[in-house]
Each structure stands twice: as structure tokens, then as C-alpha cells.
mmCIF file of C-alpha atoms in Angstrom:
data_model
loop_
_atom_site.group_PDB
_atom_site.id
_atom_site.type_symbol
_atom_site.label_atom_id
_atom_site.label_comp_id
_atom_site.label_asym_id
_atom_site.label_seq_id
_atom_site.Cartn_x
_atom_site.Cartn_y
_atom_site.Cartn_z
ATOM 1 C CA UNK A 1 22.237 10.321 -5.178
ATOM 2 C CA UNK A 2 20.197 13.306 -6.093
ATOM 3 C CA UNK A 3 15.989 11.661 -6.427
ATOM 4 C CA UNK A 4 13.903 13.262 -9.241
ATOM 5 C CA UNK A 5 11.210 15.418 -8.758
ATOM 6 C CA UNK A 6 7.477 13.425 -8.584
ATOM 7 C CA UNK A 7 5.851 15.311 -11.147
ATOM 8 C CA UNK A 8 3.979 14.023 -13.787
ATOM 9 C CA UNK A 9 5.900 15.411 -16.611
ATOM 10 C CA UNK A 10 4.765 14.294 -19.878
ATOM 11 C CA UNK A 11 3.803 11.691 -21.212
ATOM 12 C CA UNK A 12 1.992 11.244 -17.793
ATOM 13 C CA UNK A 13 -0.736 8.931 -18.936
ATOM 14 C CA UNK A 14 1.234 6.550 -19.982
ATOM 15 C CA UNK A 15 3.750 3.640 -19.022
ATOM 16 C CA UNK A 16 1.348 1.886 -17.099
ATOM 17 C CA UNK A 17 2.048 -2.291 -16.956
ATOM 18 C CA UNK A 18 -0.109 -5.101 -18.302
ATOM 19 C CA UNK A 19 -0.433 -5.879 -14.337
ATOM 20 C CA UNK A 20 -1.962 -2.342 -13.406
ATOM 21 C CA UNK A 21 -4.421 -1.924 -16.476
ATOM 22 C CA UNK A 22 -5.643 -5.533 -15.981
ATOM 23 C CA UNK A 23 -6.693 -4.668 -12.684
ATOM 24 C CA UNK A 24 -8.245 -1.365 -13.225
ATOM 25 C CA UNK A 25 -10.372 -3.598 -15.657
ATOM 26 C CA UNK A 26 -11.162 -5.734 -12.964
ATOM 27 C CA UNK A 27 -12.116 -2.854 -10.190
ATOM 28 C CA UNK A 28 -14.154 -0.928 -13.035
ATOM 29 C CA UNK A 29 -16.193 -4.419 -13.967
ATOM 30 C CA UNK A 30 -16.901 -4.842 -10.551
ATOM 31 C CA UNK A 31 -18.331 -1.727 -9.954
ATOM 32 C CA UNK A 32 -20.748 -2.164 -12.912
ATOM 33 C CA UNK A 33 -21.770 -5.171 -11.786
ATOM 34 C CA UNK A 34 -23.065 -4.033 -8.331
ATOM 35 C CA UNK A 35 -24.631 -1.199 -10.074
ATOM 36 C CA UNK A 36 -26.751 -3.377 -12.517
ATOM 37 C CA UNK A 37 -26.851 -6.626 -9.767
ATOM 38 C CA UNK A 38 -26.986 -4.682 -6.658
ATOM 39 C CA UNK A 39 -27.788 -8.527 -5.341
ATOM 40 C CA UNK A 40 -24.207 -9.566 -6.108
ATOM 41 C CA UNK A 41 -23.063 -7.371 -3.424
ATOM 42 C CA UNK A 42 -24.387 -10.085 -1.419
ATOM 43 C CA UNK A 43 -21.897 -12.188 -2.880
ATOM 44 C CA UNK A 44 -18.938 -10.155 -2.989
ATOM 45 C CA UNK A 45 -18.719 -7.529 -0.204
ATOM 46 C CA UNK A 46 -17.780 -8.776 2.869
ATOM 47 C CA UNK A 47 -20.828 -9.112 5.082
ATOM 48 C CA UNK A 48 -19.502 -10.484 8.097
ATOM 49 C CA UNK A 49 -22.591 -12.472 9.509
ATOM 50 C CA UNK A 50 -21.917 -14.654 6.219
ATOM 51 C CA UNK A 51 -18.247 -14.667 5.830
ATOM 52 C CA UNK A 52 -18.428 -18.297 7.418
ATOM 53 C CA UNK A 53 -20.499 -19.963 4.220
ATOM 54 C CA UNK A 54 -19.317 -17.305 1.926
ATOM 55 C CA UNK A 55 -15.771 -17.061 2.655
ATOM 56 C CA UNK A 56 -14.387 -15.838 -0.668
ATOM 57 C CA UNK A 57 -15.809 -12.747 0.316
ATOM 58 C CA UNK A 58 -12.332 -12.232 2.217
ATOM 59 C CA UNK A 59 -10.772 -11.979 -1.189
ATOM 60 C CA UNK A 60 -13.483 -10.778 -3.624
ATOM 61 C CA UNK A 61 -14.553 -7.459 -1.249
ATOM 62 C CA UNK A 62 -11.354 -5.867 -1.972
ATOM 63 C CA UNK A 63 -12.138 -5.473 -5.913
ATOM 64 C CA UNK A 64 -15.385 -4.168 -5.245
ATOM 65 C CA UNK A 65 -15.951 -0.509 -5.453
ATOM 66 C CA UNK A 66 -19.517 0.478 -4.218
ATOM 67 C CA UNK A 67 -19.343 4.074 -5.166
ATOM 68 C CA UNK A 68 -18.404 5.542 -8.188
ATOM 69 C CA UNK A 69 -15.761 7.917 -6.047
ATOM 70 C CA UNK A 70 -14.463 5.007 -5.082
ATOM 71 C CA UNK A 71 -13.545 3.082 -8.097
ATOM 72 C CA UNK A 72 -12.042 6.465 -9.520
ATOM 73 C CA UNK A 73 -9.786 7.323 -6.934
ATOM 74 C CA UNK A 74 -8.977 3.157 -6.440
ATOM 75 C CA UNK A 75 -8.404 3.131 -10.230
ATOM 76 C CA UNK A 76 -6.045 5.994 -10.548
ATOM 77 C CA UNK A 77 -3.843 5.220 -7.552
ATOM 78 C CA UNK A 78 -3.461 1.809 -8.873
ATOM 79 C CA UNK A 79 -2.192 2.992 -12.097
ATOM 80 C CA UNK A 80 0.145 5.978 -11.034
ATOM 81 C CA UNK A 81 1.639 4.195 -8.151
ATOM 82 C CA UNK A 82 1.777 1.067 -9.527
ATOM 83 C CA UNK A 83 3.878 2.312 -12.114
ATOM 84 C CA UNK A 84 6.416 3.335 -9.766
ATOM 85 C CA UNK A 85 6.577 0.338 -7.609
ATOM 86 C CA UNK A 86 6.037 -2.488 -9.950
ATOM 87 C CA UNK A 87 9.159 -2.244 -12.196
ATOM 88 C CA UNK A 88 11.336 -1.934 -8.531
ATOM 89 C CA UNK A 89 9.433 -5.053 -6.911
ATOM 90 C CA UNK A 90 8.748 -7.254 -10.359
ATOM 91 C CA UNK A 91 5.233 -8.417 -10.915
ATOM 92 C CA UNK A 92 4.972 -11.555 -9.264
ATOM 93 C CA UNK A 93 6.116 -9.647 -5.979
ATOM 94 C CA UNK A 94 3.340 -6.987 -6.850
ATOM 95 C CA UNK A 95 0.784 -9.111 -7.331
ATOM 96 C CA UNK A 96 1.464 -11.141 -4.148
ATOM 97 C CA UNK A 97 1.727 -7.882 -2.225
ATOM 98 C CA UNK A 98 -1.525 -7.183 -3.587
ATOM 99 C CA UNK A 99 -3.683 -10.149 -2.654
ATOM 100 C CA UNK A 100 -1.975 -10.450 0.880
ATOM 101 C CA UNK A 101 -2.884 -7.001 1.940
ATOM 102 C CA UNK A 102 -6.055 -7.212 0.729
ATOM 103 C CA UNK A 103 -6.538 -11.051 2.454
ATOM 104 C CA UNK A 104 -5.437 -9.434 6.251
ATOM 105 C CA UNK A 105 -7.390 -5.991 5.505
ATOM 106 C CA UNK A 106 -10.502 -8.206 4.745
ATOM 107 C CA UNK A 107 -9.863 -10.631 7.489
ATOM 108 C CA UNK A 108 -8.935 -7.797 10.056
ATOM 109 C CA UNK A 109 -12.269 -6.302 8.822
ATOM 110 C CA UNK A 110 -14.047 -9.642 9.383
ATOM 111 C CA UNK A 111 -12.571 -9.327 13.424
ATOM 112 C CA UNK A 112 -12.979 -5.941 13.690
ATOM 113 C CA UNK A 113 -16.967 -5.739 12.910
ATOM 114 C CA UNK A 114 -17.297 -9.003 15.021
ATOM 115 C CA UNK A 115 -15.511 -7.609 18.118
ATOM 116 C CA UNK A 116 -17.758 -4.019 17.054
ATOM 117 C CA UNK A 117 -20.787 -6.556 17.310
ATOM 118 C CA UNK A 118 -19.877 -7.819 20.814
ATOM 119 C CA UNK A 119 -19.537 -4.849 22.184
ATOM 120 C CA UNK A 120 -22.554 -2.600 20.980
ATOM 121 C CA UNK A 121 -24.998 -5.755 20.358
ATOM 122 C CA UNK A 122 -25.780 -3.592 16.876
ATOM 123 C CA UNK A 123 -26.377 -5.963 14.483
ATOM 124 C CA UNK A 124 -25.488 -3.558 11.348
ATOM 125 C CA UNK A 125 -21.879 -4.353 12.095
ATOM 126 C CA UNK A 126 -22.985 -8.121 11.041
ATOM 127 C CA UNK A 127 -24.337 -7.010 7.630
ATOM 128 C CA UNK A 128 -23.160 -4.113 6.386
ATOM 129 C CA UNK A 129 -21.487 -5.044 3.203
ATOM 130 C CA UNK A 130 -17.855 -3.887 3.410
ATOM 131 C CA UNK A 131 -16.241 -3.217 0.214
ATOM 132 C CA UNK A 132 -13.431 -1.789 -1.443
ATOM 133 C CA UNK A 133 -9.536 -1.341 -2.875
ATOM 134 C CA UNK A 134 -8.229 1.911 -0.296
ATOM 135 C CA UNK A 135 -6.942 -0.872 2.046
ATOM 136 C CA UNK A 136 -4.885 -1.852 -0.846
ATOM 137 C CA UNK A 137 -4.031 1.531 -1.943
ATOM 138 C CA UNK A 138 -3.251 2.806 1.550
ATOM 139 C CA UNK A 139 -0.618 0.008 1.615
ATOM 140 C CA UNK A 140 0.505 1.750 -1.830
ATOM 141 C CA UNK A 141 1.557 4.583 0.064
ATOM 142 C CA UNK A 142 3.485 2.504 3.150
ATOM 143 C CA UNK A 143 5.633 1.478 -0.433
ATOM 144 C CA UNK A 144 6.391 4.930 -1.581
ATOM 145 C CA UNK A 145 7.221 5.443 1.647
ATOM 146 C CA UNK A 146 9.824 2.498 1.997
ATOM 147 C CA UNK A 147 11.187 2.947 -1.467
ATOM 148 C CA UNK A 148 11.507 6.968 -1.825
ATOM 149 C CA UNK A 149 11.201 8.356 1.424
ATOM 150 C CA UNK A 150 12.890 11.775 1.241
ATOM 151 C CA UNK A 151 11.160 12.372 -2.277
ATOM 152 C CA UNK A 152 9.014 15.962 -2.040
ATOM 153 C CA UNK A 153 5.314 15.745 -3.828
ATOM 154 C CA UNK A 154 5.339 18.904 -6.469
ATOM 155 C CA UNK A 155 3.744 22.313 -4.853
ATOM 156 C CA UNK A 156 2.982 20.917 -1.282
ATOM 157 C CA UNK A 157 6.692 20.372 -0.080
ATOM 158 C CA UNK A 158 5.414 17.262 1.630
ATOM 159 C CA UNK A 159 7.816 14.069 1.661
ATOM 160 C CA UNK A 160 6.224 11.061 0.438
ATOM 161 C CA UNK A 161 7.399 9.298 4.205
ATOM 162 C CA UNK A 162 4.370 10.953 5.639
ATOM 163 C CA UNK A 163 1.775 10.262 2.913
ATOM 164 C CA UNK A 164 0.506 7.119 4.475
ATOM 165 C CA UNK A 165 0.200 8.904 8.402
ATOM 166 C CA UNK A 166 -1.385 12.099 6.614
ATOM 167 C CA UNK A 167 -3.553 9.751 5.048
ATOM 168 C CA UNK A 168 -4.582 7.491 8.584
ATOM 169 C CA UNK A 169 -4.908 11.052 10.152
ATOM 170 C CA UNK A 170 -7.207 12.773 7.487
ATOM 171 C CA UNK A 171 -9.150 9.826 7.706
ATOM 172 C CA UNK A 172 -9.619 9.876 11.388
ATOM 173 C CA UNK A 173 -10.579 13.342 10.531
ATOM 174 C CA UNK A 174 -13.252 13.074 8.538
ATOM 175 C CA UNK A 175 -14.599 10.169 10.310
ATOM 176 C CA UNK A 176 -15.395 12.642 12.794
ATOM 177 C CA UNK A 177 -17.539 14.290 10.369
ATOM 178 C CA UNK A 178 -18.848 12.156 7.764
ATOM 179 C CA UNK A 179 -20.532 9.172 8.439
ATOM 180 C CA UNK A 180 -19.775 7.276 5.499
ATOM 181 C CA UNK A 181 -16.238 8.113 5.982
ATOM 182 C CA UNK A 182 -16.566 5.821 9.248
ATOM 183 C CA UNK A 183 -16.639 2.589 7.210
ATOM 184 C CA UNK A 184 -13.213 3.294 5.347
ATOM 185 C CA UNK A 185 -11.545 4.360 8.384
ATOM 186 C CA UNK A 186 -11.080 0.475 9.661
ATOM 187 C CA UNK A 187 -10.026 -0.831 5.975
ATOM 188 C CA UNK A 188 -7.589 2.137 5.696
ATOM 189 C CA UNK A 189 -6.067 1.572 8.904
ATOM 190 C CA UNK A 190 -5.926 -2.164 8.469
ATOM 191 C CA UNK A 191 -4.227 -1.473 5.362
ATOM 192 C CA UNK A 192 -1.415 0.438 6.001
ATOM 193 C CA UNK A 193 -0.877 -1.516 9.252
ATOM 194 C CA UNK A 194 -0.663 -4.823 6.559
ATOM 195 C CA UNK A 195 1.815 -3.563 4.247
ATOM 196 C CA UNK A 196 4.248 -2.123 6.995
ATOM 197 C CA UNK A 197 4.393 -5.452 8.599
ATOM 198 C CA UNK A 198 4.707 -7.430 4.727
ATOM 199 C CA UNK A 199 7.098 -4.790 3.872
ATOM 200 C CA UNK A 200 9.298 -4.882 7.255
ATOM 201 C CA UNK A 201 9.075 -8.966 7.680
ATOM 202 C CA UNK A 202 7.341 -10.809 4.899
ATOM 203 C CA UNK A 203 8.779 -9.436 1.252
ATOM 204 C CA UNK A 204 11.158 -11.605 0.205
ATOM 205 C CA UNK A 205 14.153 -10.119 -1.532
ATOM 206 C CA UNK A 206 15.869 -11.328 -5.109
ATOM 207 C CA UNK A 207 19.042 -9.847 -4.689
ATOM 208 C CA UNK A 208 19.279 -11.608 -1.022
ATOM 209 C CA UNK A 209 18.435 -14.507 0.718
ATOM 210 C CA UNK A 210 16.479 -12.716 3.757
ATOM 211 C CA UNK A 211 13.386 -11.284 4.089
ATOM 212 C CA UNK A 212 12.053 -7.689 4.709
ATOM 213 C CA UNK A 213 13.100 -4.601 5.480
ATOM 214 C CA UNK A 214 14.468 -4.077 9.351
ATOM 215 C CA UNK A 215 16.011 -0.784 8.369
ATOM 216 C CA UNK A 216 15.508 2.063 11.192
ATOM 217 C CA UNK A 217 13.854 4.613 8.747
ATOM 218 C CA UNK A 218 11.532 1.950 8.024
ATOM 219 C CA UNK A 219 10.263 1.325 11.859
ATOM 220 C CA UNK A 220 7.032 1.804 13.070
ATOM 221 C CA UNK A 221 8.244 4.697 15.018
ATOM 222 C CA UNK A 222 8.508 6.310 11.901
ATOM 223 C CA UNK A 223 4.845 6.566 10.874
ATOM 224 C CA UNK A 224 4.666 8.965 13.650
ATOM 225 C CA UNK A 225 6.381 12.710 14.691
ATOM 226 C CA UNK A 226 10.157 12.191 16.825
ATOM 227 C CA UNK A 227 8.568 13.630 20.137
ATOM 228 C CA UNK A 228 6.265 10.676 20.053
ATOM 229 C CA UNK A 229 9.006 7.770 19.056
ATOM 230 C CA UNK A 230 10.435 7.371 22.649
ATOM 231 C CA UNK A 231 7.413 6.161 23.800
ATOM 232 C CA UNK A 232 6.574 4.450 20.139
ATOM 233 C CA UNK A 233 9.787 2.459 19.962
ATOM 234 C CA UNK A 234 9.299 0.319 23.195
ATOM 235 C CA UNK A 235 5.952 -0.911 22.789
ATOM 236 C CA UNK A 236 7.494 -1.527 18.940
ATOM 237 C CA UNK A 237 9.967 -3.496 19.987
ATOM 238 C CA UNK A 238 7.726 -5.856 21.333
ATOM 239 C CA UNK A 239 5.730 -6.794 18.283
ATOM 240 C CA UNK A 240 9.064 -6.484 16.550
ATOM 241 C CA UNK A 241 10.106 -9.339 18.350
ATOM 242 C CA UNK A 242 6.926 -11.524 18.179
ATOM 243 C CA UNK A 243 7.228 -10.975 14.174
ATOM 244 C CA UNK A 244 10.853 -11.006 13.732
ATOM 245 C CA UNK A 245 11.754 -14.371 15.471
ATOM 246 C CA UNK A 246 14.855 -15.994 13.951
ATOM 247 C CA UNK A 247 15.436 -13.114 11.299
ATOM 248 C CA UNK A 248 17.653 -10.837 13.355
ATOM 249 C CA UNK A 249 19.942 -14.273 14.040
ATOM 250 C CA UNK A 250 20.551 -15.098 10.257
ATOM 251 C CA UNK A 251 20.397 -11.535 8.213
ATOM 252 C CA UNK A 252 21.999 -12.000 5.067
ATOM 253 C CA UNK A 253 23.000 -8.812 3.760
ATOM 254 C CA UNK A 254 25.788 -8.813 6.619
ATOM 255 C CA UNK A 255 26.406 -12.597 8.164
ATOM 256 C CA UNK A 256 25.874 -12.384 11.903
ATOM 257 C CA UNK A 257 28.566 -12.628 14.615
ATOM 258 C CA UNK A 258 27.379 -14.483 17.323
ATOM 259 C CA UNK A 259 23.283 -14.572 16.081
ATOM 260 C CA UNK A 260 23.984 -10.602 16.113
ATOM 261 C CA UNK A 261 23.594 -8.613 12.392
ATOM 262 C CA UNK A 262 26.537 -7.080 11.107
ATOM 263 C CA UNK A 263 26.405 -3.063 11.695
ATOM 264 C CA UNK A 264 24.966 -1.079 9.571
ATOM 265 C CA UNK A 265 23.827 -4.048 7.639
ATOM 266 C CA UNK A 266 19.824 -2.919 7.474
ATOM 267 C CA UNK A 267 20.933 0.863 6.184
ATOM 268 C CA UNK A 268 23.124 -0.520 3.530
ATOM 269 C CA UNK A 269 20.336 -2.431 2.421
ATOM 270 C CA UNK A 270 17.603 0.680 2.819
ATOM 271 C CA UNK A 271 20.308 2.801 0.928
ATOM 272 C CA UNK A 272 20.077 0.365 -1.946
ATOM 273 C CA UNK A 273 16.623 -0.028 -2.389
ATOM 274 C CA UNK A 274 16.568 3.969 -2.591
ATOM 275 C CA UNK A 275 18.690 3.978 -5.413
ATOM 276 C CA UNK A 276 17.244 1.591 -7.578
ATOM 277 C CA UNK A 277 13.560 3.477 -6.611
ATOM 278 C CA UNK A 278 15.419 6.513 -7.632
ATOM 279 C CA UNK A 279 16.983 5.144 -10.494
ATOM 280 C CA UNK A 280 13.821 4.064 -11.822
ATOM 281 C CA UNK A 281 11.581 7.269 -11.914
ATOM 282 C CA UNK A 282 14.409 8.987 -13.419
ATOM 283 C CA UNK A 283 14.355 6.176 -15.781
ATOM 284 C CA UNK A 284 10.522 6.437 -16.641
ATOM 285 C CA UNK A 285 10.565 10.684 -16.347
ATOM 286 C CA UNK A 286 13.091 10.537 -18.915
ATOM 287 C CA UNK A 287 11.336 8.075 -21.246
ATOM 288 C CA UNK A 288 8.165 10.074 -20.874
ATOM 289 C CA UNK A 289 10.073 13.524 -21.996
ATOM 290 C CA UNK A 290 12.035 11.295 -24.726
ATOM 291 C CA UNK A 291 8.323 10.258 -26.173
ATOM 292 C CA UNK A 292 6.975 14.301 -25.725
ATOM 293 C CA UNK A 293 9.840 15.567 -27.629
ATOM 294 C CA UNK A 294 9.367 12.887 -30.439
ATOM 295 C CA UNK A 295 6.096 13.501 -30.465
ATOM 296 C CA UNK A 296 6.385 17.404 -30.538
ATOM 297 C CA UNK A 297 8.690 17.188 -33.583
ATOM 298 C CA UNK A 298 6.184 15.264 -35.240
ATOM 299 C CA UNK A 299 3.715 17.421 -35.137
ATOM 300 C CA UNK A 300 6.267 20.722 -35.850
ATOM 301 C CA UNK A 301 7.254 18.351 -39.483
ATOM 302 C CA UNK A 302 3.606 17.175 -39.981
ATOM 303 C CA UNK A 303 2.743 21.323 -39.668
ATOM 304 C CA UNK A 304 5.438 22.527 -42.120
ATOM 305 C CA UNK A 305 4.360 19.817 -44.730
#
């Protein structure tokens, strides 16, 4: 099945769902409110030497954008990409995607800047308020990847598969340069880590009774180029066991012979989900140039009146 092109078309602000826009509201009054209450960052960023009294800060940091960069880029990803990947998932499974990877980013974070702490005796790993939705939006990006991997972004010939490692490697990148750049780096790489274990293991399916996605083209491996997957794949396979457990013994989409999936199984499945990501943007690129159109002969009969 041919995929559409990922351009915006027309129509391209709009379409977004009740979901998306309620939590752009959310990120935007958040960042006013540290801006005019610069004390309630105290409350809401994640500040790890308080985390233990305050330990809503684990959910609330992730809907706090400190800069004004931040919130704009946060906002807009939310809305664009959420439009594609809510109407495949539904919006309970969005919104529990959501608030998961944001939980794990946070509490990864929370580790992280301890462990950072131990090691350097700074204490500015302790209190420097950590903030933000890029964990969440860098997780975004691991489900574009799952859902339309061979898709090419318009003008940079890029497949979407490597959007979140470009993204992980810019970062690294700029870390190198920019100091500020250093605090996303961990919530970034936290993220994306997240999602591609709640995407592989965790996301539960409608249309079956197992969870995840164990597909090949979704492995680890995959996040990285081929000459590097031989040596990927076996430390993989490790974790892939800790996290998998049971799953491989009772995969649904193919009953198991002998606690072993049926072959081919995971690829039917990954072939699927394709589709229906497919069939959706087609879907929504055609409503958008439906609504242009209408609207363009509106304005040609409004003109000749």
C-alpha cells in the first residue's frame, strides 16, 4: 500500500482533537504561571532534593515549560503529531501513553540527577528545577516511527524511522556546545527510551488480546545504523527478555506451538498497524483538500456576487 506524502497540505491548521488542544491549554497556562509566580516552579519542576515531600512533581514537571522556546516547539509537536497518532491509538490509549512517559522520564530524571549527585558531590544536580514536555514529545517521534516508518518528511528525503535517533544525536550534539542544551539531553533520552519500551511491551492492543509491538522493524537495533545492529541485537536481547517474560509464550495474533509464536506472526501485525497509519493520513490529507476546495469556491461565488 502506497503511504501519502507528510506534507501539510491545506487546511494544515486544522483537525486537531479536543485531547491535543486541551493540552496545549494546559502547557501554555503553565508557562504563564512560572512567568508571573516564578515561586511555583518550586512546586512544579522537579527539584530532586524535594521530590521526596513534593512528589507530584514527578507528574506536574512534564507540563511545565520554563522557556518560551520551549512551550512553542512542545505546543506545536503536540498538535501536529498528535493529530496523526491519536485517531490510530484512540484517546484513552493517548492519554495513557502520555502520562506514563512522562511518569518514567520524570522518575528516570529523579535517578539520574541523584546518581549525577553521588558522583560529582555538586549539589546543583539536587536543585535545579527540571522541567518540561520534549520527553513526551521525543516519545512522539518513537510513534511515528512505529506507525509510518518508511514515510519520507517533504524536501529532506529523510524517513520518519530515524526522526527519533536524529533527534537523540542532534541533541548529544548540541550538548556539546550549549550549556542549556545539557539539561534536555537526559529528559530527551529518557523519553524516547520510555516510549520504545511502552510501545514494544506495554500498549495494549483493541483488535488483540496481547500486548505491544515485538515486530523486528520495531527492535531496538533499529534506532541505530545496520553496521552497528550485530553488536546492538545481543545486548538487546537481554533486556528483551527481562521485559518480555511470558509474552513470547502466549502471542495472540498467531497461537503458539509449543510456548513458540507462530511465524511471521509480529510482521503481520507491524504490516497492519502500517496500513491503518497510512490509511488515516490519507484520510485526514484528503479531508483537509476537501475543506480548501470548498472553501476556495466560496470565495470564487462570494467574488462574482
Amino acid at each position: 500500500m502506497s503511504t501519502p506524502a507528510l506534507s501539510g497540505g491545506t487546511g494544515l491548521f486544522s483537525g486537531f482533537t479536543r485531547l491535543c488542544k486541551g493540552l496545549a491549554v494546559v502547557l501554555v497556562c503553565g508557562h504563564i504561571a512560572v512567568q508571573f509566580f516564578p515561586s511555583a516552579v518550586n512546586y512544579l519542576a522537579l527539584i530532586p532534593a524535594r521530590t521526596i515531600p513534593f512528589a507530584w512533581n514527578l507528574i506536574t514537571a512534564g507540563y511545565v515549560e520554563q522557556s518560551i522556546y520551549g512551550v512553542v516547539v512542545s505546543t506545536l509537536s503536540l498538535l501536529f503529531i498528535g493529530k496523526l497518532l491519536e485517531p490510530i491509538w484512540g484517546s484513552r490509549e493517548f492519554f495513557k501513553f502520555i502520562f506514563v512517559v512522562n511518569l518514567l522520564t520524570s522518575v528516570c530524571l529523579f535517578i539520574t540527577a541523584i546518581a549525577f549527585y553521588y558522583i560529582t558531590r555538586l549539589e546543583t544536580y539536587l536543585y535545579m528545577p527540571l522541567s518540561g514536555f520534549h520527553g513526551v514529545v521525543s516519545g512522539f517521534l518513537v510513534g511515528v516511527k512505529q506507525i509510518i516508518p518508511d514515510q519520507e518528511l517533504p524536501f529532506i528525503k529523510i524517513k520518519t524511522k530515524w526522526l527519533p535517533s536524529i533527534t537523540v544525536l542532534l541533541s548529544i550534539a548540541i550538548s556539546f556546545w550549549t550549556l542549556e542544551a545539557t539539561a534536555y539531553l537526559p529528559t530527551i533520552i529518557s523519553g524516547t527510551y520510555i516510549s520504545w519500551i511502552y510501545l514494544r511491551y506495554w500498549q495494549r492492543k483493541p483488535e488483540t488480546k496481547h500486548r505491544g509491538d515485538l515486530s523486528e522493524d520495531f527492535a531496538f537495533s533499529t534506532f541505530f545504523p545496520e553496521f552497528l545492529r550485530p553488536v546492538i541485537d545481543p545486548i538487546a536481547s537481554i533486556f528483551h527478555r527481562m521485559l518480555c517474560g511470558r509474552y513470547d509464550a502466549s502471542n495472540d495474533d498467531g497461537y503458539s506451538l509449543e510456548n513458540e509464536p507462530l511465524p511471521g506472526s509480529d510482521s503481520i501485525e507491524a504490516s497492519r498497524r502500517r496500513e491503518r497509519g497510512a490509511r488515516a493520513l490519507e484520510e485526514r490529507l484528503a479531508a483537509e483538500r476537501l475543506a480548501a476546495a470548498r472553501r476556495e469556491l466560496q470565495r470564487e461565488a462570494e467574488e462574482n456576487v
